[in-house]
Coordinates of C-alpha atoms in Angstrom, one line a residue:
X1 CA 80.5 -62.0 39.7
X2 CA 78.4 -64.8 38.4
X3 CA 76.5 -62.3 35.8
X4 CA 80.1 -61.0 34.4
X5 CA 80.8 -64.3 33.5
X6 CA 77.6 -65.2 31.9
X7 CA 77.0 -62.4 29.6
X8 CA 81.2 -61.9 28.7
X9 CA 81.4 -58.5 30.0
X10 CA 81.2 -56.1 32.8
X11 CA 77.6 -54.4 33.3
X12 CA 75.8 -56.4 30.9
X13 CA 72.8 -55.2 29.0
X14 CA 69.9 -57.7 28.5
X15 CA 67.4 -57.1 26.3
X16 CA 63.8 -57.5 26.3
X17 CA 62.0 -59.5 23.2
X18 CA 58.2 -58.7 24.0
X19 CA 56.3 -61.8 21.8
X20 CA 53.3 -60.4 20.7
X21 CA 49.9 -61.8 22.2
X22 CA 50.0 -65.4 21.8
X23 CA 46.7 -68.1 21.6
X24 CA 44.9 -67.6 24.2
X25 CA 45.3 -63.8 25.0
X26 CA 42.2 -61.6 24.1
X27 CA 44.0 -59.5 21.4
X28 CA 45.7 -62.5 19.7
X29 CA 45.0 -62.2 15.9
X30 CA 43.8 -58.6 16.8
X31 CA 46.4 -57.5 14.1
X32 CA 45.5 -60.2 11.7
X33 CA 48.5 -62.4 12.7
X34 CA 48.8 -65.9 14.1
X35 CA 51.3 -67.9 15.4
X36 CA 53.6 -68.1 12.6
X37 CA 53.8 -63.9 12.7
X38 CA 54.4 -63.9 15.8
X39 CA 57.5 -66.0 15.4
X40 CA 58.4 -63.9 12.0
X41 CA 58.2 -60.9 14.5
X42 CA 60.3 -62.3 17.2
X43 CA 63.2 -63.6 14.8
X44 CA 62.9 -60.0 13.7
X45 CA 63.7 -58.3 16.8
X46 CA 66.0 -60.4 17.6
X47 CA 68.1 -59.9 14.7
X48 CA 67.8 -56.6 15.2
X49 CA 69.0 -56.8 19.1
X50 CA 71.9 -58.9 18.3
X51 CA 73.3 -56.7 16.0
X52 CA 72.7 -53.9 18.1
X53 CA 75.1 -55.2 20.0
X54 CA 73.0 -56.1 23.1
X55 CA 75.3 -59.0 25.8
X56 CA 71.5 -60.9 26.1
X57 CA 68.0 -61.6 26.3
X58 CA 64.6 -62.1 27.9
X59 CA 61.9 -63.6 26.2
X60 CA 58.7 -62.3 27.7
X61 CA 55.0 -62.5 27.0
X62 CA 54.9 -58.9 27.6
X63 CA 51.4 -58.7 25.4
X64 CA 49.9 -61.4 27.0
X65 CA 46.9 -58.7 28.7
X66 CA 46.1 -58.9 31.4
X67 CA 48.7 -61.5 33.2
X68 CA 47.3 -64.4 34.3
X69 CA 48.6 -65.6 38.1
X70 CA 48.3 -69.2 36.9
X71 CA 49.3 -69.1 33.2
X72 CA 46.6 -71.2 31.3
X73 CA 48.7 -74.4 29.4
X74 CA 48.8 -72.7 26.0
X75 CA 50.8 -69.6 26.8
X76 CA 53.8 -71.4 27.9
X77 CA 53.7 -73.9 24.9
X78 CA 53.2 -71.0 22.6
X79 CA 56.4 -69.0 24.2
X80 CA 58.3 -72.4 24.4
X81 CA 57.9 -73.1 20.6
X82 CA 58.5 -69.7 19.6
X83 CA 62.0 -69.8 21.6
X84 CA 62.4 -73.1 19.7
X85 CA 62.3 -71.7 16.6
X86 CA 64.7 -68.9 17.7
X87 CA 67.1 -71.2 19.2
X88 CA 69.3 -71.5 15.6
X89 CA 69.3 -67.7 15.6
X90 CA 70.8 -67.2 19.4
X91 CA 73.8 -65.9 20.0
X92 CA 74.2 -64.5 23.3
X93 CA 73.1 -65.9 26.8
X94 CA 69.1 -66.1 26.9
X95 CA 66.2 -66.0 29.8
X96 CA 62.8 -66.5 30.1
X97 CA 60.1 -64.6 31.4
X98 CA 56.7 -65.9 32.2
X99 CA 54.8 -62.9 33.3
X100 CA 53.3 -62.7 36.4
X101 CA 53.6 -66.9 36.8
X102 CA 56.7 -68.0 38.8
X103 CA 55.8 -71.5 38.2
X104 CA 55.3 -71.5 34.7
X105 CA 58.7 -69.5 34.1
X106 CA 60.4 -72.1 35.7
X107 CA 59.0 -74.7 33.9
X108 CA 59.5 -73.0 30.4
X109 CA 63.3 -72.4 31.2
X110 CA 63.2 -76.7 31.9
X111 CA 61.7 -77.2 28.1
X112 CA 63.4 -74.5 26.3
X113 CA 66.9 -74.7 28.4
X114 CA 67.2 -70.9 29.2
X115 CA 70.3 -69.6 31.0
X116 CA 68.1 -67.9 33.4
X117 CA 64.8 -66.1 34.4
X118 CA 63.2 -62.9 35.5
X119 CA 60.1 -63.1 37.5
X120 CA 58.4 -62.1 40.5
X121 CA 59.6 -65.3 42.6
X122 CA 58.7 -63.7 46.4
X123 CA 56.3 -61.3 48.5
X124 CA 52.9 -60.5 48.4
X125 CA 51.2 -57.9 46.1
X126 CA 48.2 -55.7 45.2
X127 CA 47.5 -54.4 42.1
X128 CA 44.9 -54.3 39.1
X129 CA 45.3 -57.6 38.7
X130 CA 44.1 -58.2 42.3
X131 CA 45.8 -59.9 45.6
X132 CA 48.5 -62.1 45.0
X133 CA 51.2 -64.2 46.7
X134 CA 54.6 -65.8 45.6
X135 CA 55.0 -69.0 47.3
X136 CA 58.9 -69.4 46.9
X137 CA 58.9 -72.8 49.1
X138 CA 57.4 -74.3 46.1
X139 CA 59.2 -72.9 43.4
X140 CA 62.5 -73.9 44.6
X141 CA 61.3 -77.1 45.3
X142 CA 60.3 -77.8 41.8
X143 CA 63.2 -76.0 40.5
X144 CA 65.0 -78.6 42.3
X145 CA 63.1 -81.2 41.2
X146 CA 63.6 -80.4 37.2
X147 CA 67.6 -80.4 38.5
X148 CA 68.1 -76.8 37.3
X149 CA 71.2 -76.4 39.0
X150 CA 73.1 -73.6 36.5
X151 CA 69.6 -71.8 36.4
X152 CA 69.9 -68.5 37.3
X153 CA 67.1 -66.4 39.2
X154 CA 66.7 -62.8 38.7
X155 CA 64.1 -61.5 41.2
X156 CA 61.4 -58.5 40.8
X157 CA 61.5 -57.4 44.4
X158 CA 59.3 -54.3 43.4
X159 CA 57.4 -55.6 40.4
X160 CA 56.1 -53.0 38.3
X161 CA 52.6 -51.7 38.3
X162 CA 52.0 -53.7 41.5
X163 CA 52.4 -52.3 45.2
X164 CA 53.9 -54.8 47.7
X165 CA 52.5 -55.6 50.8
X166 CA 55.3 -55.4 52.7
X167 CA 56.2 -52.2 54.0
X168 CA 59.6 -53.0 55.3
X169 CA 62.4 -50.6 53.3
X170 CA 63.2 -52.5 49.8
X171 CA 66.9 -52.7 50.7
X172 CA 65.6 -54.8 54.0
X173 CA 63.1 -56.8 52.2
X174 CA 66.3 -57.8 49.4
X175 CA 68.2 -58.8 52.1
X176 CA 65.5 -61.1 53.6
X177 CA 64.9 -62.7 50.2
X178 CA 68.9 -62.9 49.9
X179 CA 69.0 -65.2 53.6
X180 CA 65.6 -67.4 52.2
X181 CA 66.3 -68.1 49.1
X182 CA 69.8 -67.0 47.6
X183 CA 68.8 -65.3 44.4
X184 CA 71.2 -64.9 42.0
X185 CA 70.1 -61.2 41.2
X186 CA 67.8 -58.4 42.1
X187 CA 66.3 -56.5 39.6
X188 CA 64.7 -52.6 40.8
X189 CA 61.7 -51.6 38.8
X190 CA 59.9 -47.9 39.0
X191 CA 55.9 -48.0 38.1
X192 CA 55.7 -48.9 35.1
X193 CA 57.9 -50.1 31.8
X194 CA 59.3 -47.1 30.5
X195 CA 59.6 -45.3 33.9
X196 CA 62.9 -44.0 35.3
X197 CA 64.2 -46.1 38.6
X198 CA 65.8 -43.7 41.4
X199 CA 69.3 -44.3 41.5
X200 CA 69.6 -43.6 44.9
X201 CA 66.8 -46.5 45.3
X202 CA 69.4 -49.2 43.6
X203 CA 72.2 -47.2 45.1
X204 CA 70.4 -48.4 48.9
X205 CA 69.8 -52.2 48.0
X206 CA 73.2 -52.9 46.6
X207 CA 75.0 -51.2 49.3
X208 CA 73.5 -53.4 51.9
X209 CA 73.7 -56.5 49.5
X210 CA 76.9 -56.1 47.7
X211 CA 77.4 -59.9 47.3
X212 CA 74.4 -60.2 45.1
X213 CA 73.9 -58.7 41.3
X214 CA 71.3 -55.8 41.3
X215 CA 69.9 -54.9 38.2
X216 CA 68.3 -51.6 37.3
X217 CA 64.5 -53.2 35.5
X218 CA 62.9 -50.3 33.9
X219 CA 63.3 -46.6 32.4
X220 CA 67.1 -46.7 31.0
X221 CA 68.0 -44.6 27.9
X222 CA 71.6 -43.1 26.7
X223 CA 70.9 -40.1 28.6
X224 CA 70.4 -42.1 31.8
X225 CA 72.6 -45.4 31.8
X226 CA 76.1 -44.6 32.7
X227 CA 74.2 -42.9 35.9
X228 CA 72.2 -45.7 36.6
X229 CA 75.5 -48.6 35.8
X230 CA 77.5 -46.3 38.3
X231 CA 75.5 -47.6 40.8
X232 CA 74.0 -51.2 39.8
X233 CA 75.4 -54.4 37.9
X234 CA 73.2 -54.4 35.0
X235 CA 70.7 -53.7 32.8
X236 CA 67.6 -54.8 31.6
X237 CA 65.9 -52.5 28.7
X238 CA 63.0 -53.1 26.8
X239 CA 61.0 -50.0 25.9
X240 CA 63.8 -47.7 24.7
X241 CA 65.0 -50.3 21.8
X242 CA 61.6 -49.9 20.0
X243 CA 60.7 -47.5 17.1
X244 CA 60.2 -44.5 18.7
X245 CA 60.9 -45.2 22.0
X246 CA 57.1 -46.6 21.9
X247 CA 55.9 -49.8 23.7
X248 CA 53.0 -49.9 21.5
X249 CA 51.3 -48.4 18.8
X250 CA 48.2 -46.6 18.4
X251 CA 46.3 -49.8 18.0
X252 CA 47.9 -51.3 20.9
X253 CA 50.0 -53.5 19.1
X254 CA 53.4 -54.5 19.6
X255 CA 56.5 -52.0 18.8
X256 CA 59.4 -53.5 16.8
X257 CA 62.9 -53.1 18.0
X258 CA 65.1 -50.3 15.7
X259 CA 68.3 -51.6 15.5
X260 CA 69.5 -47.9 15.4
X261 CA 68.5 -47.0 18.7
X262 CA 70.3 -50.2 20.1
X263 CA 73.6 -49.1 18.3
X264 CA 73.3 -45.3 19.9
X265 CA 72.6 -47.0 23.8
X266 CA 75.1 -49.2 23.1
X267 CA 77.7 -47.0 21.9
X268 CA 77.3 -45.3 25.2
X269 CA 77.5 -48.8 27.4
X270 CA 80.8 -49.4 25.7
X271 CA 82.1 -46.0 27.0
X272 CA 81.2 -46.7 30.3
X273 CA 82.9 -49.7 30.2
X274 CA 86.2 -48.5 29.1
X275 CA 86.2 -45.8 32.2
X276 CA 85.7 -49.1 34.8

């Protein structure tokens, strides 16, 4: 499988890197940092993930509250010239997410060359944020317009937070998006970052799509993952690598990565991976 290759391994874990709020978003310089911490911060936590021994990354503007549906010009920029300044640093396959903006993510992964992205491509949702739809017609057009070939396209297809319209069973709504579109991997959320994904729930979409990777999204921690890779390709964590296990602090700010708490999950990844 395609993702085996990528990352160098079998059940790969990707990493989040959460930028902190960037120009534009209501709590940038909340902290008393600009642009320049924000990059300081980022170098940071990836230093810290790479050594941890995570197989790759996403960089997301996970801070960037509330997500816009249609990203305004300097979010993008700001996430594209942070990833430029991390490029020197990288040393394991990288994606891109643009939160809650299929087109934009696309577009990033163009400027900054990302292996490949996370996003909510397809479906229509409900949430706080209000009604919205993913028009993939358009997305793959333009991703075939900006010749993105190698790019590959891990799809939310139950975004977290957010209810989808669609009432079909998930396992029947991944195969429709599988027949449309061909995405090169699924990824299953629960509620909310943090929150623990049913096995059984990835268990039911990659038994009726073996032929595509399905990665469990949210909620894995050492105690959990050799459950949750029994039954799914990979990972992607975010919250669990932090200091304490915390998203954010008491003053809403962005968590740092503890390189400790990578080196425990990982410790327990690589025993899972000598049983396979």
């Amino acid at each position: 499988m395609w993702i085996n290759e990528m990352f160098g391994t079998k059940k790969p874990i990707i990493a989040m890197l959460h930028l902190d709020p960037l120009p534009g978003d209501p709590r940038f310089g909340h902290d008393g940092g600009g642009l320049s911490d924000a990059v300081e911060h980022a170098k940071r936590d990836l230093d810290a993930l790479q050594e941890g021994g995570v197989d790759g990354v996403i960089v997301s503007n996970e801070f960037s509250l509330p997500y816009q549906r249609h990203m305004d010009f300097v979010t993008p920029a700001s996430m594209a010239y942070i990833v430029g300044q991390l490029k020197s640093q990288l040393s394991v396959p990288f994606g891109v997410d643009a939160i809650s903006d299929g087109l934009a993510c696309i577009e990033l992964a163009a400027a900054c060359e990302a292996d490949f992205v996370r996003g909510t491509f397809s479906g229509v949702y409900v949430g706080d944020g209000g009604l919205y739809n993913n028009d993939f017609s358009m997305l793959m057009r333009r991703k075939a317009a900006l010749h993105l070939d190698n790019l590959k396209m891990l799809y939310f297809i139950n975004p977290e937070s957010d209810r989808n319209l669609d009432t079909r069973d998930l396992s029947e709504i991944a195969s429709s998006t599988i027949f449309k579109v061909h995405p090169d991997g699924l990824c299953v959320s629960a509620t909310a970052a943090g929150s623990d994904v049913s096995t059984g729930l990835i268990a039911s979409v990659k038994k009726k799509n073996p032929e595509v990777a399905v990665l469990v999204n949210t909620g894995c921690r050492p105690d959990t993952i050799r459950e949750k890779l029994s039954v799914c390709d990979a990972a992607v964590v975010g919250t669990y690598f932090k200091e304490g296990g915390r998203l954010e602090d008491e003053n809403f700010n962005n968590v740092r990565v503890d390189v400790d708490r990578v080196r425990e999950f990982m410790k327990v990844v690589s025993e899972v991976r000598s049983e396979i």
